[in-house]
């Protein structure tokens, strides 16, 4: 006898979850059973197809602790064409990926599909033809609860979702999770923005800007997969710890082909082994250096004083010096890369020779022109007048030779600025020079002046407020023909060259027409904590509106003056670890070694930033310089005065403190033996 359908709504949903998991398993098995022997042509196509199959199998993985669906939409009317004539409604389960049954009918709809959009945007004011929105609650991978909103029922009270709040406040153990179940309407608008435009998100702490950027990548890959498969996508973060923290978000959404890198990894043409003082780094990151480098790259171009004489057989063909000079001047005036112009020069000289050959009664073809372009006399002119440029050697010379720098920087940098940019000790060779991070960006600029940098389809740039104009240019080169999502918070700019405004930053990025969105409503940081940190805004970013939070958590902020410092730190960490989730101990970089010794002696295991937490180790010791972008359920902040003092100026120090104050999701304890800054008293 067939099983009797259950009348328990929760059990029916559990049954659908089980059936969906079975369907996903069948989809995976179908792919695994494919026999490629009869469908591949060459070994190259076989390898490509096999890689595609393996990627598909990986994308269909069923993660036991990741629910297949997190919501359901019950429409008032049918959405599918085949059901629209009947007039009845239709229901769709919304999840992280599409799942269909053996007949091809959908059991779970991908959250990025158009039919899923009302899950994020429908409201009582605008129900978008949705009668009921259902959210599901899970414990591990088990469906344990559901919650309904009847959007077209005027008698139902408009109350906040308890399941939504619980998902937002879930303890942060391990790397960053996706927020696909909790995306808010203002976030969804950014996520689904068109690929043709660049968007900049100014986001206060806890507004989810990083997650929004990552989900935008996932959406674009869904909506424009073929296009982005050809051109590529890239996520750029501030450091490796941050990239480690976010690296599981896209794979959890089924996207496995998105590259990740820091800016320094993008410009790794030379080995970085040195550090600039703040003023030198600021000047090297100044946009004016682009003009200095342009002049340096072209400094070797000279005009000929002798004609070029090409011998072919018994005849000699002469291109006079003035004609060669006209060709070179014309190439100098064109907006093309130095290397492309150098490649074009022998062909242009050869073309001039061919014109003379035709005037002399010959009938040369393209093969003759190519042969003339390879003639030793032509090569000699090119070598003399348009010499090859090695970008790293060029920057080495620029930073080592005061005379060459003065020649290239005349009218651009003052004498004092030139002196600040020069290396204190000239480099002897590219391999032995003590290159700094800012130097590497200059080499990247010079490299692009010689040979155009390939462009990707879409780039996500996170923590963008900390980039220099030259770093923006380096990122912009990677998306000249594509689009970008720029994420950041001007209040968290903690470099001496941090951007003052988003229009300035977008200009240097090469995307001046980008749309700027501001997120001020936080979902992570408790209201008490963000209000306290926002006291610093008038001093660090006077133009920004203070952030607010939807989370009211009384008692989430503790300000504790201490005298016995070591005991206070240990007590605060032990107190935080009594709670579920992760704990971050954030301190000035200079105090990290001492704190590491203290924790070790006390038998408190701790991790480095970016390392995944476990049941054995839930405490992370975080240098203030690496705290940006990271989140912990509970934060113990050690000595704010030391965090401020660790920076080259007070404003940067206060911004670093603002970052540290806003890393907590559930509770923040501030320990101070020295006076707090006046803004926080």
Short mmCIF file of N, CA and C in Angstrom, two decimals, residues 548-670:
data_model
loop_
_atom_site.label_atom_id
_atom_site.label_comp_id
_atom_site.label_asym_id
_atom_site.label_seq_id
_atom_site.Cartn_x
_atom_site.Cartn_y
_atom_site.Cartn_z
N UNK A 548 23.68 52.54 11.93
CA UNK A 548 22.72 52.04 12.91
C UNK A 548 22.71 50.52 12.82
N UNK A 549 22.06 49.88 13.76
CA UNK A 549 21.99 48.42 13.75
C UNK A 549 20.58 47.97 14.05
N UNK A 550 20.16 46.89 13.41
CA UNK A 550 18.84 46.32 13.68
C UNK A 550 18.88 45.45 14.93
N UNK A 551 20.08 45.25 15.48
CA UNK A 551 20.24 44.34 16.61
C UNK A 551 20.43 45.12 17.90
N UNK A 552 19.46 45.00 18.78
CA UNK A 552 19.53 45.62 20.10
C UNK A 552 19.92 44.54 21.10
N UNK A 553 21.13 44.62 21.61
CA UNK A 553 21.65 43.60 22.53
C UNK A 553 22.18 44.27 23.78
N UNK A 554 21.33 44.57 24.74
CA UNK A 554 21.78 45.23 25.96
C UNK A 554 22.90 44.42 26.64
N UNK A 555 23.90 45.13 27.13
CA UNK A 555 25.01 44.46 27.80
C UNK A 555 26.08 43.95 26.86
N UNK A 556 25.98 44.29 25.55
CA UNK A 556 26.97 43.78 24.59
C UNK A 556 28.29 44.55 24.64
N UNK A 557 28.31 45.69 25.34
CA UNK A 557 29.53 46.51 25.43
C UNK A 557 29.96 46.65 26.87
N UNK A 558 31.23 46.32 27.12
CA UNK A 558 31.82 46.46 28.47
C UNK A 558 33.10 47.26 28.33
N UNK A 559 33.20 48.38 29.04
CA UNK A 559 34.42 49.20 29.09
C UNK A 559 35.03 48.98 30.47
N UNK A 560 36.23 48.42 30.51
CA UNK A 560 36.79 47.98 31.78
C UNK A 560 38.18 48.59 32.03
N UNK A 561 38.29 49.57 32.94
CA UNK A 561 39.62 50.05 33.33
C UNK A 561 40.35 48.95 34.10
N UNK A 562 41.64 48.79 33.85
CA UNK A 562 42.38 47.70 34.50
C UNK A 562 43.68 48.23 35.07
N UNK A 563 44.13 47.54 36.10
CA UNK A 563 45.46 47.81 36.68
C UNK A 563 46.35 46.59 36.53
N UNK A 564 45.83 45.42 36.93
CA UNK A 564 46.58 44.17 36.74
C UNK A 564 46.31 43.69 35.31
N UNK A 565 47.10 44.16 34.36
CA UNK A 565 46.81 43.98 32.93
C UNK A 565 46.75 42.51 32.53
N UNK A 566 47.74 41.72 32.91
CA UNK A 566 47.80 40.32 32.46
C UNK A 566 46.59 39.54 32.95
N UNK A 567 46.25 39.70 34.23
CA UNK A 567 45.09 38.99 34.78
C UNK A 567 43.81 39.44 34.08
N UNK A 568 43.70 40.73 33.78
CA UNK A 568 42.49 41.25 33.15
C UNK A 568 42.29 40.66 31.76
N UNK A 569 43.38 40.54 30.98
CA UNK A 569 43.28 39.97 29.63
C UNK A 569 42.84 38.52 29.69
N UNK A 570 43.47 37.75 30.56
CA UNK A 570 43.12 36.32 30.66
C UNK A 570 41.69 36.15 31.14
N UNK A 571 41.29 36.95 32.14
CA UNK A 571 39.92 36.83 32.65
C UNK A 571 38.91 37.17 31.56
N UNK A 572 39.18 38.21 30.79
CA UNK A 572 38.24 38.61 29.74
C UNK A 572 38.14 37.54 28.65
N UNK A 573 39.27 36.94 28.30
CA UNK A 573 39.24 35.88 27.27
C UNK A 573 38.48 34.66 27.77
N UNK A 574 38.74 34.26 29.00
CA UNK A 574 38.03 33.09 29.56
C UNK A 574 36.54 33.36 29.66
N UNK A 575 36.19 34.58 30.03
CA UNK A 575 34.78 34.95 30.13
C UNK A 575 34.10 34.88 28.76
N UNK A 576 34.78 35.38 27.72
CA UNK A 576 34.21 35.34 26.38
C UNK A 576 34.07 33.91 25.88
N UNK A 577 35.04 33.07 26.19
CA UNK A 577 35.03 31.69 25.70
C UNK A 577 33.95 30.84 26.36
N UNK A 578 33.34 31.33 27.42
CA UNK A 578 32.21 30.60 28.02
C UNK A 578 31.00 30.62 27.09
N UNK A 579 30.98 31.59 26.18
CA UNK A 579 29.88 31.70 25.22
C UNK A 579 30.15 30.83 23.99
N UNK A 580 29.10 30.53 23.28
CA UNK A 580 29.24 29.78 22.03
C UNK A 580 29.84 30.68 20.96
N UNK A 581 30.65 30.11 20.07
CA UNK A 581 31.18 30.87 18.96
C UNK A 581 32.64 31.24 19.12
N UNK A 582 33.08 32.19 18.29
CA UNK A 582 34.49 32.56 18.22
C UNK A 582 34.78 33.78 19.08
N UNK A 583 36.04 33.88 19.51
CA UNK A 583 36.50 35.04 20.27
C UNK A 583 37.77 35.57 19.63
N UNK A 584 37.84 36.88 19.45
CA UNK A 584 39.04 37.51 18.92
C UNK A 584 39.66 38.41 19.97
N UNK A 585 40.94 38.23 20.25
CA UNK A 585 41.70 39.14 21.12
C UNK A 585 42.48 40.06 20.20
N UNK A 586 42.07 41.31 20.12
CA UNK A 586 42.67 42.27 19.20
C UNK A 586 43.56 43.22 19.98
N UNK A 587 44.77 43.42 19.47
CA UNK A 587 45.72 44.28 20.17
C UNK A 587 46.64 44.97 19.18
N UNK A 588 47.30 46.03 19.64
CA UNK A 588 48.31 46.69 18.82
C UNK A 588 49.36 45.68 18.40
N UNK A 589 49.86 45.81 17.18
CA UNK A 589 50.81 44.83 16.64
C UNK A 589 52.00 44.61 17.57
N UNK A 590 52.50 45.69 18.18
CA UNK A 590 53.70 45.58 19.01
C UNK A 590 53.46 44.76 20.27
N UNK A 591 52.21 44.60 20.68
CA UNK A 591 51.90 43.87 21.91
C UNK A 591 51.58 42.39 21.65
N UNK A 592 51.51 41.99 20.38
CA UNK A 592 51.13 40.62 20.05
C UNK A 592 52.11 39.59 20.61
N UNK A 593 53.44 39.75 20.47
CA UNK A 593 54.35 38.73 21.02
C UNK A 593 54.17 38.53 22.53
N UNK A 594 53.99 39.61 23.25
CA UNK A 594 53.81 39.51 24.70
C UNK A 594 52.50 38.80 25.03
N UNK A 595 51.45 39.11 24.29
CA UNK A 595 50.17 38.44 24.52
C UNK A 595 50.24 36.96 24.16
N UNK A 596 50.98 36.63 23.10
CA UNK A 596 51.13 35.22 22.72
C UNK A 596 51.80 34.44 23.85
N UNK A 597 52.84 35.01 24.44
CA UNK A 597 53.51 34.36 25.57
C UNK A 597 52.57 34.21 26.76
N UNK A 598 51.77 35.24 27.01
CA UNK A 598 50.82 35.21 28.13
C UNK A 598 49.79 34.10 27.95
N UNK A 599 49.20 34.01 26.76
CA UNK A 599 48.19 32.99 26.50
C UNK A 599 48.78 31.58 26.58
N UNK A 600 49.98 31.42 26.04
CA UNK A 600 50.64 30.12 26.07
C UNK A 600 50.91 29.69 27.49
N UNK A 601 51.43 30.60 28.30
CA UNK A 601 51.74 30.28 29.70
C UNK A 601 50.49 29.94 30.48
N UNK A 602 49.36 30.54 30.10
CA UNK A 602 48.10 30.29 30.81
C UNK A 602 47.38 29.06 30.29
N UNK A 603 47.93 28.42 29.24
CA UNK A 603 47.30 27.23 28.68
C UNK A 603 46.06 27.51 27.86
N UNK A 604 45.97 28.73 27.30
CA UNK A 604 44.84 29.07 26.43
C UNK A 604 45.26 28.92 24.98
N UNK A 605 44.81 27.88 24.26
CA UNK A 605 45.19 27.73 22.86
C UNK A 605 44.61 28.86 22.02
N UNK A 606 45.38 29.33 21.05
CA UNK A 606 44.92 30.43 20.21
C UNK A 606 45.38 30.22 18.78
N UNK A 607 44.70 30.90 17.86
CA UNK A 607 44.95 30.77 16.43
C UNK A 607 45.43 32.09 15.86
N UNK A 608 45.97 32.01 14.63
CA UNK A 608 46.33 33.21 13.88
C UNK A 608 45.15 33.61 13.00
N UNK A 609 45.04 34.89 12.64
CA UNK A 609 43.93 35.34 11.78
C UNK A 609 43.86 34.55 10.48
N UNK A 610 42.64 34.18 10.11
CA UNK A 610 42.44 33.41 8.88
C UNK A 610 42.42 31.92 9.09
N UNK A 611 42.89 31.47 10.26
CA UNK A 611 42.87 30.04 10.57
C UNK A 611 41.49 29.64 11.07
N UNK A 612 40.99 28.52 10.58
CA UNK A 612 39.64 28.10 10.93
C UNK A 612 39.57 27.67 12.39
N UNK A 613 38.56 28.16 13.10
CA UNK A 613 38.38 27.77 14.49
C UNK A 613 37.86 26.35 14.59
N UNK A 614 38.02 25.76 15.75
CA UNK A 614 37.55 24.40 16.01
C UNK A 614 37.03 24.35 17.44
N UNK A 615 36.51 23.20 17.84
CA UNK A 615 36.02 23.06 19.21
C UNK A 615 37.16 23.16 20.21
N UNK A 616 38.38 22.80 19.77
CA UNK A 616 39.54 22.87 20.67
C UNK A 616 40.12 24.27 20.76
N UNK A 617 39.99 25.07 19.71
CA UNK A 617 40.58 26.40 19.69
C UNK A 617 39.60 27.39 19.06
N UNK A 618 39.01 28.23 19.90
CA UNK A 618 38.04 29.22 19.41
C UNK A 618 38.53 30.65 19.65
N UNK A 619 39.77 30.79 20.14
CA UNK A 619 40.34 32.10 20.41
C UNK A 619 41.37 32.44 19.33
N UNK A 620 41.24 33.61 18.74
CA UNK A 620 42.19 34.07 17.73
C UNK A 620 42.89 35.32 18.23
N UNK A 621 44.21 35.33 18.17
CA UNK A 621 45.01 36.50 18.55
C UNK A 621 45.23 37.34 17.30
N UNK A 622 44.71 38.56 17.30
CA UNK A 622 44.63 39.35 16.07
C UNK A 622 45.42 40.66 16.20
N UNK A 623 46.48 40.82 15.42
CA UNK A 623 47.11 42.15 15.35
C UNK A 623 46.12 43.15 14.79
N UNK A 624 46.10 44.34 15.33
CA UNK A 624 45.13 45.35 14.88
C UNK A 624 45.25 45.61 13.38
N UNK A 625 46.45 45.47 12.83
CA UNK A 625 46.64 45.74 11.40
C UNK A 625 45.97 44.70 10.52
N UNK A 626 45.61 43.53 11.07
CA UNK A 626 44.98 42.47 10.27
C UNK A 626 43.50 42.27 10.61
N UNK A 627 42.94 43.12 11.47
CA UNK A 627 41.57 42.90 11.94
C UNK A 627 40.52 43.26 10.90
N UNK A 628 40.89 44.11 9.96
CA UNK A 628 39.91 44.63 9.01
C UNK A 628 39.25 43.51 8.21
N UNK A 629 37.92 43.54 8.14
CA UNK A 629 37.18 42.55 7.37
C UNK A 629 36.84 41.29 8.13
N UNK A 630 37.44 41.07 9.28
CA UNK A 630 37.20 39.86 10.06
C UNK A 630 36.08 40.10 11.08
N UNK A 631 35.43 39.02 11.49
CA UNK A 631 34.35 39.11 12.49
C UNK A 631 34.53 38.01 13.52
N UNK A 632 34.18 38.31 14.76
CA UNK A 632 34.20 37.34 15.84
C UNK A 632 32.95 37.54 16.67
N UNK A 633 32.44 36.45 17.24
CA UNK A 633 31.25 36.59 18.08
C UNK A 633 31.54 37.50 19.27
N UNK A 634 32.69 37.30 19.88
CA UNK A 634 33.08 38.13 21.01
C UNK A 634 34.49 38.64 20.78
N UNK A 635 34.70 39.90 21.13
CA UNK A 635 36.00 40.54 20.96
C UNK A 635 36.47 41.10 22.29
N UNK A 636 37.73 40.83 22.60
CA UNK A 636 38.41 41.50 23.70
C UNK A 636 39.42 42.44 23.06
N UNK A 637 39.25 43.74 23.30
CA UNK A 637 40.14 44.74 22.72
C UNK A 637 41.12 45.21 23.78
N UNK A 638 42.38 44.97 23.53
CA UNK A 638 43.44 45.31 24.48
C UNK A 638 43.98 46.72 24.22
N UNK A 639 43.92 47.56 25.21
CA UNK A 639 44.57 48.88 25.26
C UNK A 639 44.41 49.73 24.00
N UNK A 640 43.28 50.42 23.85
CA UNK A 640 43.06 51.29 22.69
C UNK A 640 44.17 52.31 22.47
N UNK A 641 44.74 52.86 23.53
CA UNK A 641 45.80 53.86 23.37
C UNK A 641 46.99 53.28 22.62
N UNK A 642 47.30 52.01 22.84
CA UNK A 642 48.42 51.37 22.15
C UNK A 642 48.09 51.17 20.67
N UNK A 643 46.82 50.89 20.35
CA UNK A 643 46.41 50.75 18.95
C UNK A 643 46.61 52.08 18.22
N UNK A 644 46.22 53.17 18.87
CA UNK A 644 46.39 54.50 18.26
C UNK A 644 47.86 54.84 18.10
N UNK A 645 48.65 54.57 19.14
CA UNK A 645 50.07 54.92 19.12
C UNK A 645 50.85 54.12 18.09
N UNK A 646 50.32 52.99 17.66
CA UNK A 646 51.03 52.15 16.70
C UNK A 646 50.97 52.65 15.27
N UNK A 647 50.25 53.75 15.02
CA UNK A 647 50.11 54.30 13.67
C UNK A 647 50.90 55.60 13.53
N UNK A 648 51.23 56.01 12.30
CA UNK A 648 52.09 57.18 12.10
C UNK A 648 51.45 58.51 12.46
N UNK A 649 50.11 58.58 12.52
CA UNK A 649 49.45 59.83 12.89
C UNK A 649 48.16 59.50 13.63
N UNK A 650 47.61 60.51 14.32
CA UNK A 650 46.46 60.27 15.19
C UNK A 650 45.23 59.84 14.39
N UNK A 651 44.97 60.48 13.24
CA UNK A 651 43.77 60.13 12.49
C UNK A 651 43.81 58.67 12.05
N UNK A 652 44.97 58.24 11.55
CA UNK A 652 45.08 56.84 11.14
C UNK A 652 44.93 55.93 12.36
N UNK A 653 45.49 56.34 13.50
CA UNK A 653 45.36 55.55 14.72
C UNK A 653 43.91 55.42 15.16
N UNK A 654 43.16 56.53 15.10
CA UNK A 654 41.74 56.48 15.47
C UNK A 654 40.95 55.62 14.50
N UNK A 655 41.31 55.65 13.23
CA UNK A 655 40.63 54.78 12.25
C UNK A 655 40.93 53.31 12.53
N UNK A 656 42.17 53.02 12.89
CA UNK A 656 42.53 51.64 13.24
C UNK A 656 41.72 51.20 14.45
N UNK A 657 41.54 52.09 15.42
CA UNK A 657 40.74 51.77 16.60
C UNK A 657 39.29 51.53 16.22
N UNK A 658 38.77 52.34 15.30
CA UNK A 658 37.38 52.18 14.84
C UNK A 658 37.17 50.79 14.25
N UNK A 659 38.15 50.33 13.46
CA UNK A 659 38.08 48.98 12.90
C UNK A 659 38.02 47.95 14.01
N UNK A 660 38.93 48.07 14.98
CA UNK A 660 38.99 47.09 16.07
C UNK A 660 37.71 47.06 16.89
N UNK A 661 37.11 48.21 17.09
CA UNK A 661 35.88 48.30 17.90
C UNK A 661 34.68 47.66 17.22
N UNK A 662 34.74 47.47 15.92
CA UNK A 662 33.56 47.03 15.17
C UNK A 662 33.69 45.61 14.62
N UNK A 663 34.51 44.78 15.25
CA UNK A 663 34.67 43.40 14.80
C UNK A 663 33.75 42.43 15.54
N UNK A 664 33.07 42.89 16.58
CA UNK A 664 32.28 42.00 17.44
C UNK A 664 30.86 41.84 16.92
N UNK A 665 30.36 40.61 16.94
CA UNK A 665 29.00 40.32 16.51
C UNK A 665 28.05 40.22 17.70
N UNK A 666 28.55 39.76 18.85
CA UNK A 666 27.68 39.59 20.01
C UNK A 666 28.12 40.39 21.22
N UNK A 667 29.42 40.55 21.42
CA UNK A 667 29.86 41.27 22.61
C UNK A 667 31.27 41.79 22.47
N UNK A 668 31.51 42.99 23.04
CA UNK A 668 32.82 43.63 23.00
C UNK A 668 33.23 44.04 24.40
N UNK A 669 34.44 43.65 24.81
CA UNK A 669 35.03 44.08 26.07
C UNK A 669 36.28 44.88 25.77
N UNK A 670 36.32 46.13 26.23
CA UNK A 670 37.46 47.01 26.00
C UNK A 670 38.24 47.13 27.30
#
